[in-house]
Amino acid sequence: AVRIIIGCPLDSEGLPGPAARSAARVAEAVRSQTELPVELWDESGSTRTARAARVAMGVSRRNRSGHLDEIAATVILQSYLDAKPVNDSDQLP
């Protein structure tokens, strides 16, 4: 099934803070512009994981400044996919 996933930062206790409320506002704005389902997903630790991934990929210190947000977005989406059961009806064509 097709849907839009938006990262939602939660605090160390798993509670929404100001940034999570901002993400919720973005989600509502997106919902108002599309018929696709929009889900908020915990993005806690995604930037830390993205930094570690760049190191694991062998990216030199000098070249580590770019693409962090893109890698973190990939981490968030993969976390979402890993947490969801796979059903044949959910497969994309």
Tab-separated table of N, CA and C in Angstrom:
chain	number	residue	atom	x	y	z
A	1	ALA	N	0.843	-1.176	0.000
A	1	ALA	CA	0.000	0.000	0.000
A	1	ALA	C	0.887	1.238	0.000
A	2	VAL	N	0.484	2.233	-0.696
A	2	VAL	CA	1.249	3.471	-0.803
A	2	VAL	C	0.843	4.408	0.320
A	3	ARG	N	1.825	5.012	0.956
A	3	ARG	CA	1.571	5.971	2.027
A	3	ARG	C	2.765	6.894	2.168
A	4	ILE	N	2.583	7.961	2.886
A	4	ILE	CA	3.642	8.931	3.150
A	4	ILE	C	4.039	8.798	4.613
A	5	ILE	N	5.335	8.635	4.855
A	5	ILE	CA	5.862	8.504	6.212
A	5	ILE	C	6.614	9.790	6.544
A	6	ILE	N	6.286	10.370	7.689
A	6	ILE	CA	6.943	11.598	8.144
A	6	ILE	C	7.605	11.315	9.488
A	7	GLY	N	8.896	11.620	9.579
A	7	GLY	CA	9.624	11.416	10.821
A	7	GLY	C	9.116	12.339	11.912
A	8	CYS	N	8.961	11.762	13.101
A	8	CYS	CA	8.443	12.503	14.249
A	8	CYS	C	9.393	12.283	15.429
A	9	PRO	N	10.141	13.302	15.813
A	9	PRO	CA	11.096	13.129	16.902
A	9	PRO	C	10.409	13.076	18.266
A	10	LEU	N	10.692	12.015	19.003
A	10	LEU	CA	10.176	11.870	20.363
A	10	LEU	C	11.335	12.045	21.327
A	11	ASP	N	11.028	12.445	22.558
A	11	ASP	CA	12.099	12.628	23.535
A	11	ASP	C	12.529	11.277	24.096
A	12	SER	N	13.459	11.289	25.042
A	12	SER	CA	14.017	10.047	25.588
A	12	SER	C	12.981	9.191	26.300
A	13	GLU	N	11.864	9.788	26.675
A	13	GLU	CA	10.784	9.035	27.312
A	13	GLU	C	9.711	8.623	26.309
A	14	GLY	N	9.948	8.908	25.035
A	14	GLY	CA	8.993	8.551	24.004
A	14	GLY	C	7.810	9.490	23.889
A	15	LEU	N	7.965	10.679	24.440
A	15	LEU	CA	6.874	11.659	24.410
A	15	LEU	C	7.150	12.739	23.367
A	16	PRO	N	6.094	13.278	22.768
A	16	PRO	CA	6.300	14.335	21.777
A	16	PRO	C	6.696	15.651	22.430
A	17	GLY	N	7.634	16.320	21.823
A	17	GLY	CA	8.033	17.652	22.271
A	17	GLY	C	7.694	18.665	21.197
A	18	PRO	N	8.297	19.839	21.248
A	18	PRO	CA	7.995	20.883	20.257
A	18	PRO	C	8.255	20.445	18.814
A	19	ALA	N	9.347	19.734	18.570
A	19	ALA	CA	9.654	19.300	17.204
A	19	ALA	C	8.635	18.282	16.712
A	20	ALA	N	8.133	17.439	17.610
A	20	ALA	CA	7.107	16.458	17.230
A	20	ALA	C	5.807	17.163	16.885
A	21	ARG	N	5.497	18.203	17.616
A	21	ARG	CA	4.278	18.964	17.301
A	21	ARG	C	4.409	19.637	15.934
A	22	SER	N	5.603	20.084	15.615
A	22	SER	CA	5.849	20.667	14.298
A	22	SER	C	5.680	19.611	13.207
A	23	ALA	N	6.188	18.413	13.444
A	23	ALA	CA	6.028	17.317	12.480
A	23	ALA	C	4.555	16.980	12.290
A	24	ALA	N	3.782	17.031	13.366
A	24	ALA	CA	2.341	16.760	13.269
A	24	ALA	C	1.652	17.817	12.415
A	25	ARG	N	2.084	19.059	12.541
A	25	ARG	CA	1.511	20.125	11.702
A	25	ARG	C	1.859	19.903	10.227
A	26	VAL	N	3.082	19.474	9.966
A	26	VAL	CA	3.477	19.169	8.588
A	26	VAL	C	2.628	18.019	8.053
A	27	ALA	N	2.433	16.992	8.878
A	27	ALA	CA	1.618	15.846	8.460
A	27	ALA	C	0.200	16.285	8.115
A	28	GLU	N	-0.374	17.158	8.916
A	28	GLU	CA	-1.727	17.655	8.635
A	28	GLU	C	-1.760	18.446	7.333
A	29	ALA	N	-0.739	19.241	7.090
A	29	ALA	CA	-0.673	20.007	5.840
A	29	ALA	C	-0.571	19.068	4.638
A	30	VAL	N	0.230	18.017	4.770
A	30	VAL	CA	0.358	17.042	3.682
A	30	VAL	C	-0.973	16.322	3.472
A	31	ARG	N	-1.613	15.908	4.557
A	31	ARG	CA	-2.915	15.229	4.450
A	31	ARG	C	-3.935	16.084	3.706
A	32	SER	N	-3.881	17.384	3.919
A	32	SER	CA	-4.852	18.268	3.272
A	32	SER	C	-4.601	18.401	1.770
A	33	GLN	N	-3.426	17.970	1.318
A	33	GLN	CA	-3.065	18.113	-0.092
A	33	GLN	C	-3.074	16.800	-0.872
A	34	THR	N	-3.341	15.686	-0.201
A	34	THR	CA	-3.290	14.385	-0.866
A	34	THR	C	-4.340	13.454	-0.282
A	35	GLU	N	-4.686	12.446	-1.038
A	35	GLU	CA	-5.594	11.416	-0.534
A	35	GLU	C	-4.827	10.223	0.017
A	36	LEU	N	-3.509	10.255	-0.087
A	36	LEU	CA	-2.698	9.161	0.436
A	36	LEU	C	-2.686	9.205	1.957
A	37	PRO	N	-2.624	8.031	2.590
A	37	PRO	CA	-2.484	8.032	4.045
A	37	PRO	C	-1.126	8.608	4.449
A	38	VAL	N	-1.113	9.349	5.540
A	38	VAL	CA	0.106	9.955	6.068
A	38	VAL	C	0.298	9.431	7.484
A	39	GLU	N	1.489	8.897	7.761
A	39	GLU	CA	1.780	8.368	9.095
A	39	GLU	C	3.002	9.064	9.673
A	40	LEU	N	2.925	9.367	10.950
A	40	LEU	CA	4.093	9.853	11.686
A	40	LEU	C	4.833	8.638	12.227
A	41	TRP	N	6.174	8.676	12.160
A	41	TRP	CA	6.977	7.556	12.631
A	41	TRP	C	8.141	8.093	13.444
A	42	ASP	N	8.409	7.446	14.571
A	42	ASP	CA	9.478	7.888	15.465
A	42	ASP	C	10.819	7.914	14.727
A	43	GLU	N	11.453	9.063	14.733
A	43	GLU	CA	12.747	9.201	14.070
A	43	GLU	C	13.901	9.238	15.065
A	44	SER	N	13.627	8.907	16.317
A	44	SER	CA	14.664	8.953	17.350
A	44	SER	C	15.877	8.117	16.945
A	45	GLY	N	17.039	8.712	17.026
A	45	GLY	CA	18.285	8.013	16.738
A	45	GLY	C	18.635	7.922	15.266
A	46	SER	N	17.781	8.441	14.387
A	46	SER	CA	18.048	8.287	12.952
A	46	SER	C	19.301	9.054	12.514
A	47	THR	N	19.523	10.227	13.053
A	47	THR	CA	20.712	10.998	12.673
A	47	THR	C	21.973	10.307	13.184
A	48	ARG	N	21.917	9.799	14.400
A	48	ARG	CA	23.066	9.072	14.962
A	48	ARG	C	23.372	7.834	14.102
A	49	THR	N	22.326	7.098	13.721
A	49	THR	CA	22.496	5.915	12.881
A	49	THR	C	23.038	6.301	11.510
A	50	ALA	N	22.563	7.417	10.965
A	50	ALA	CA	23.043	7.884	9.660
A	50	ALA	C	24.529	8.235	9.724
A	51	ARG	N	24.943	8.894	10.803
A	51	ARG	CA	26.374	9.223	10.956
A	51	ARG	C	27.208	7.949	11.006
A	52	ALA	N	26.741	6.965	11.777
A	52	ALA	CA	27.458	5.694	11.890
A	52	ALA	C	27.498	4.974	10.543
A	53	ALA	N	26.432	5.076	9.769
A	53	ALA	CA	26.391	4.433	8.454
A	53	ALA	C	27.433	5.040	7.524
A	54	ARG	N	27.602	6.357	7.590
A	54	ARG	CA	28.616	6.997	6.741
A	54	ARG	C	30.008	6.503	7.103
A	55	VAL	N	30.263	6.327	8.384
A	55	VAL	CA	31.561	5.808	8.816
A	55	VAL	C	31.720	4.375	8.314
A	56	ALA	N	30.673	3.554	8.481
A	56	ALA	CA	30.720	2.155	8.054
A	56	ALA	C	30.905	2.025	6.541
A	57	MET	N	30.399	2.993	5.790
A	57	MET	CA	30.551	2.980	4.329
A	57	MET	C	31.938	3.453	3.901
A	58	GLY	N	32.741	3.874	4.867
A	58	GLY	CA	34.094	4.305	4.559
A	58	GLY	C	34.202	5.717	4.027
A	59	VAL	N	33.194	6.543	4.282
A	59	VAL	CA	33.234	7.937	3.831
A	59	VAL	C	34.271	8.674	4.675
A	60	SER	N	35.182	9.362	4.002
A	60	SER	CA	36.240	10.067	4.727
A	60	SER	C	35.652	11.198	5.563
A	61	ARG	N	36.364	11.573	6.606
A	61	ARG	CA	35.909	12.679	7.467
A	61	ARG	C	35.650	13.935	6.642
A	62	ARG	N	36.483	14.168	5.671
A	62	ARG	CA	36.368	15.365	4.842
A	62	ARG	C	35.073	15.380	4.030
A	63	ASN	N	34.567	14.218	3.673
A	63	ASN	CA	33.375	14.130	2.826
A	63	ASN	C	32.103	13.784	3.592
A	64	ARG	N	32.153	13.789	4.906
A	64	ARG	CA	30.991	13.387	5.701
A	64	ARG	C	29.952	14.472	5.897
A	65	SER	N	30.199	15.670	5.432
A	65	SER	CA	29.274	16.761	5.743
A	65	SER	C	27.967	16.679	4.971
A	66	GLY	N	27.943	16.068	3.821
A	66	GLY	CA	26.733	16.069	3.002
A	66	GLY	C	25.881	14.825	3.149
A	67	HIS	N	24.662	14.930	2.727
A	67	HIS	CA	23.715	13.823	2.600
A	67	HIS	C	23.253	13.213	3.920
A	68	LEU	N	23.525	13.850	5.030
A	68	LEU	CA	23.104	13.287	6.311
A	68	LEU	C	21.582	13.175	6.397
A	69	ASP	N	20.866	14.196	5.969
A	69	ASP	CA	19.403	14.154	6.034
A	69	ASP	C	18.837	13.045	5.153
A	70	GLU	N	19.423	12.856	3.973
A	70	GLU	CA	18.946	11.807	3.081
A	70	GLU	C	19.156	10.427	3.691
A	71	ILE	N	20.320	10.214	4.290
A	71	ILE	CA	20.602	8.926	4.921
A	71	ILE	C	19.682	8.723	6.121
A	72	ALA	N	19.471	9.765	6.923
A	72	ALA	CA	18.564	9.663	8.076
A	72	ALA	C	17.144	9.339	7.616
A	73	ALA	N	16.704	9.935	6.507
A	73	ALA	CA	15.369	9.630	5.978
A	73	ALA	C	15.276	8.163	5.574
A	74	THR	N	16.351	7.635	5.009
A	74	THR	CA	16.383	6.219	4.651
A	74	THR	C	16.293	5.351	5.898
A	75	VAL	N	16.990	5.748	6.954
A	75	VAL	CA	16.949	5.016	8.226
A	75	VAL	C	15.527	5.011	8.791
A	76	ILE	N	14.850	6.151	8.753
A	76	ILE	CA	13.475	6.250	9.261
A	76	ILE	C	12.558	5.339	8.462
A	77	LEU	N	12.650	5.404	7.142
A	77	LEU	CA	11.788	4.577	6.304
A	77	LEU	C	12.076	3.096	6.510
A	78	GLN	N	13.337	2.718	6.613
A	78	GLN	CA	13.668	1.312	6.839
A	78	GLN	C	13.153	0.838	8.187
A	79	SER	N	13.230	1.688	9.200
A	79	SER	CA	12.680	1.355	10.518
A	79	SER	C	11.183	1.094	10.418
A	80	TYR	N	10.491	1.941	9.673
A	80	TYR	CA	9.051	1.769	9.464
A	80	TYR	C	8.773	0.437	8.766
A	81	LEU	N	9.496	0.169	7.679
A	81	LEU	CA	9.277	-1.067	6.927
A	81	LEU	C	9.592	-2.300	7.760
A	82	ASP	N	10.659	-2.233	8.556
A	82	ASP	CA	11.033	-3.369	9.401
A	82	ASP	C	9.991	-3.665	10.463
A	83	ALA	N	9.270	-2.652	10.904
A	83	ALA	CA	8.289	-2.821	11.980
A	83	ALA	C	6.929	-3.301	11.478
A	84	LYS	N	6.710	-3.232	10.171
A	84	LYS	CA	5.406	-3.583	9.622
A	84	LYS	C	5.435	-4.996	9.064
A	85	PRO	N	4.377	-5.794	9.342
A	85	PRO	CA	4.316	-7.130	8.738
A	85	PRO	C	4.100	-7.009	7.224
A	86	VAL	N	4.651	-7.943	6.497
A	86	VAL	CA	4.504	-7.931	5.047
A	86	VAL	C	3.291	-8.772	4.671
A	87	ASN	N	2.353	-8.156	3.984
A	87	ASN	CA	1.183	-8.852	3.453
A	87	ASN	C	1.236	-8.756	1.945
A	88	ASP	N	0.771	-9.792	1.266
A	88	ASP	CA	0.757	-9.753	-0.199
A	88	ASP	C	-0.026	-8.559	-0.704
A	89	SER	N	-1.084	-8.174	-0.007
A	89	SER	CA	-1.907	-7.050	-0.453
A	89	SER	C	-1.194	-5.713	-0.283
A	90	ASP	N	-0.126	-5.693	0.528
A	90	ASP	CA	0.628	-4.458	0.738
A	90	ASP	C	1.734	-4.264	-0.292
A	91	GLN	N	1.989	-5.275	-1.120
A	91	GLN	CA	3.067	-5.188	-2.091
A	91	GLN	C	2.736	-4.183	-3.183
A	92	LEU	N	3.723	-3.448	-3.577
A	92	LEU	CA	3.553	-2.521	-4.693
A	92	LEU	C	3.612	-3.309	-5.994
A	93	PRO	N	2.902	-2.865	-7.025
A	93	PRO	CA	2.947	-3.585	-8.312
A	93	PRO	C	4.316	-3.506	-8.946
